[in-house]
Amino acid sequence: MIYLTNIYVLTCAFTFTLWNSIQPTVEDEFIANYSSSLLTNVPKTIPVCTEVLDLSHNRISGLSISEFIHLSDLQVLNLSHNLITVLDFSVFIFNENLEYLDLSHNNISKVSCLTLASLRHLDLSFNKFTALPICQEFGNMFHLEYLGLSATMIRTSDFRYIKHLQLHTVFLNLGNFSLYEPQSLTVLNTRNLHIAFAANQNFIFSLLYDGMSTSENLKIVNLRYTLSYKDFPSPSLMLLKKIKTTTLTLDAVDLQWAIILQIFMLIWYSPVEHLTVRNLTFRGPLEEPTEFAFPPLLSSVEQLISLDGSMKALTLEHVRNKVYYFNQEILYRQFSEMNIANLTIADAYMPHMLCPNRTSSFQYLNFSQNALTDELFQNCGTLVDLKLLILQKNKFESLRKVSFMTSRMKSLTYLDMSNNLLRHDGAGVQCQWAESLAELDLSSNQLVDAVFECLPANVQKLSLRNNHISNVPSGVTELKSLEELNLASNRLADLPGCGGFTSLQFLNVEMNSILTPSADFFQSCPRVRELQAGHNPFQCSCELQAFIQLERRSGGKLFGWPAAYVCEYPEGLRGTELKDFHLSPLACNTTLLLVTALLLTLLLVAAVASLCIYLDVPWYVRMTWQWTQTKRRAWHNPPADQEAILQFHAFISYSERDSLWVKNELIPNLERGEGSVQLCQHERNFIPGKSIVENIINCIEKSYRSIFVLSPNFVQSEWCHYELYFAHHKLFSENSNSLILILLEPIPPYLIPARYHKLKALMAKRTYMEWPKERSKRALFWANLRAAISINLPISSEANE
Ligand SMILES: *[C@@H]1O[C@H](CO)[C@@H](O)[C@H](O)[C@H]1NC(C)=O
Ligand SMILES: *[C@@H]1O[C@H](CO)[C@@H](O)[C@H](O)[C@H]1NC(C)=O
Ligand SMILES: *[C@@H]1O[C@H](CO)[C@@H](O)[C@H](O)[C@H]1NC(C)=O
Ligand SMILES: *[C@@H]1O[C@H](CO)[C@@H](O)[C@H](O)[C@H]1NC(C)=O
Ligand SMILES: *[C@@H]1O[C@H](CO)[C@@H](O)[C@H](O)[C@H]1NC(C)=O
Ligand SMILES: *[C@@H]1O[C@H](CO)[C@@H](O)[C@H](O)[C@H]1NC(C)=O
Ligand SMILES: *[C@@H]1O[C@H](CO)[C@@H](O)[C@H](O)[C@H]1NC(C)=O
Ligand SMILES: *[C@@H]1O[C@H](CO)[C@@H](O)[C@H](O)[C@H]1NC(C)=O
């Protein structure tokens, strides 16, 4: 069995692809949609497995059995909006599963019938039938629920074949209607009856009266009557007693005031519970609409009086008054005294409504889209059962007066004041709202921040959408019960906190002027479950990062994320979704930025320092400094008197063990070149017969400078010779610049005997010149040394030599 079904489905799919000269729109392999395909015939290529076939909006004028014979699974067939003129039900004889057949909007005037046993929905409305196309065979269609018909006349016997069927809905399209035999409809057995009368003809009121005694639910479109009120046909009392309708809807009603009153009174004393009248125009001539108080026509009928009180809900929508000069006060009095639960008078230019003069049974009042003002229901204490009050699209101006209006409505839970002209300047005067008020709609008014001083204390749901609020003032009266707050389309610059709203769960701040929402929102509002903050002009900068992180941490509490959250500024990021906007943490964290900058600087300094040390920059600097100092001193203190006795540029003292360096490096380098340097050397220039110290002193005294070649050898073996000299002759004070120390090798401090204070002091002050190991540095060393000893010796001394 399953195997066979599979093969069947495969065959279906196969034929579907094979036979497609005219292509139906394929959504599902069981639906073939040829709607609006300019077909003049039923296509031959319809897939055999089709269950739903839409051939509507074509130009098909005839049907034949061969076109449908293979469609054994067909359940739904839509042939509406074609040009079929003759219908023979036998073309569907092989479509045993056909349940839904729509032949509306054709040119059918003739039908030949056949029982289609499984049919549930048959629509023959908007055709060219004169008499109702109900044949005997319809009586065997026991599954029929919906029957759509059209005719220009209805006779008593027309429904006889289907009077035993339990129908759900009968739709009668009665265009160009000429004849109705009274009580024809009443044999029908249907829950809903829908009559679309001709738009341009006088309505036949028997249809209304009979319809009301036929179905529970009656809807009539196009009730017009232009003949005199005097010719208006009153209902027969017999029929009125059989009224079944509980819900009556009249659409497009255009009647004289007196006729409306008549119909209204009929309905008022009928079992109708819900009356809805849409597109109601009432016009003159005006029989002075005294009151609804009855007599006029039915007052004698006591049975009807006993039905008083059936009406529960009256809706009048889109009402236009073409009667001038009539006392509206009476009308308002009638409406306000009505003993019903629900009253809607919408879009009726109604400027006022009276306060009921006794405890009213109104629970729901909907006066939307009228011309009501602040004077409505002031000091009105009779609306004690009123729960819902809808006053949107009126002309209310003062929020305070609105609050006073509600103050005595003890049961009021819902108030819709949207789309008015409400203002509140908060000039000290207190507001006074109904304590029961739980839901308040103040959207689309002209309210500013001061509105928060005038709100009902127990409100749970509040809409202030589309006002002029720029800030939710802190320190406003607490609204402890507020769970839902709508502040969309205002002028807020930031998310409000929840200071006064401890129970807040839903907040809407869409379409405000929030550039960078503060990120501490959920700390301030821990109970908020949903924040709707999209469609704001977000400024995508560092401050916004916190908000984006808020989204990640909030766990889906941001409604509309990510599509509704888009950067507006800066220009370059406009249109970028916030979820795609990233800045590095460094760009936004000042501390991190500072620390990083500091680290980088330190690193740079270290690098430079190590480079300096590696290239021995300090040494060059020191040498250059010494050189310039020497030059400067030479410039400032030209050698004066002692020049006379000077014979040498410099005296050189060194250890015997360093003599190799002195002879190979120092002397050749100093004596080389111009300005020949005269050196006093104890080997060369010593006077025999004098002690070493005397010789040394002699040499020192005749020299402009004294050069000591310091090395561990020198310190240990030679220094002692000079200690004495230094002790006796304080010739070389510390400031003296005649002493030049060359440090040939580093002298570890422990090598300097403790008693050599002078040497230690000199070493500590680093007033020596280091002999550089690197060859490249030596040129500067020599230049420096030569500069230190350069002086013009007196000619005489030169002559002495
Ligand atoms: C067929 O397509 C039309 C629009 O092309 C659509 O209105 C109609 O619902 C479709 N019919 C079915 C059965 O889906
Ligand atoms: C034709 O009728 C079918 C069944 O109700 C419906 O789905 C389809 O939308 C109709 N086609 C058009 C164009 O209204
Ligand atoms: C179908 O009816 C329309 C409008 O009633 C009419 O214009 C048209 O000529 C008719 N077509 C046929 C084929 O009868
Ligand atoms: C209305 O019906 C009458 C006959 O009852 C006919 O003469 C007339 O042409 C029809 N009018 C229209 C617009 O169909
Ligand atoms: C009722 O009035 C509305 C608004 O004017 C209009 O759009 C609608 O078509 C009317 N309905 C009927 C049945 O005339
Ligand atoms: C009155 O209106 C309210 C609110 O729309 C609704 O819940 C209630 O069912 C209505 N009552 C009647 C009798 O229509
Ligand atoms: C209320 O108004 C009606 C109609 O104007 C009047 O008949 C009735 O006496 C008034 N009732 C009270 C309590 O004022
Ligand atoms: C008030 O009445 C209008 C018109 O009938 C309707 O559109 C609207 O939905 C009603 N409002 C409420 C809240 O029931």
XYZ file of N, CA, C and O in Angstrom, residues 85 106 113 135 229 298 475 555 710:
36
model
N -20.961 31.215 -18.627
C -22.364 31.612 -18.750
C -23.316 30.489 -18.362
O -24.397 30.738 -17.838
N -19.045 35.416 -12.269
C -19.073 34.945 -13.651
C -20.322 35.530 -14.319
O -20.932 36.461 -13.779
N -28.193 20.717 -12.665
C -27.703 20.237 -11.375
C -27.391 18.764 -11.347
O -27.787 17.981 -12.212
N -31.359 24.014 -7.018
C -32.095 22.888 -7.569
C -32.308 21.811 -6.500
O -31.720 21.874 -5.423
N -41.033 58.786 4.226
C -41.150 58.080 5.489
C -42.540 57.451 5.626
O -42.697 56.364 6.190
N -44.785 50.921 18.206
C -44.908 49.602 18.816
C -45.389 49.647 20.266
O -45.442 48.633 20.926
N 13.108 62.055 41.242
C 12.329 62.599 42.354
C 10.880 62.819 42.015
O 10.193 63.593 42.670
N 21.838 39.241 28.243
C 21.209 37.963 27.904
C 19.904 38.140 27.151
O 18.876 37.621 27.547
N 98.096 57.123 34.980
C 97.652 56.299 36.104
C 97.379 54.883 35.643
O 96.773 54.654 34.598
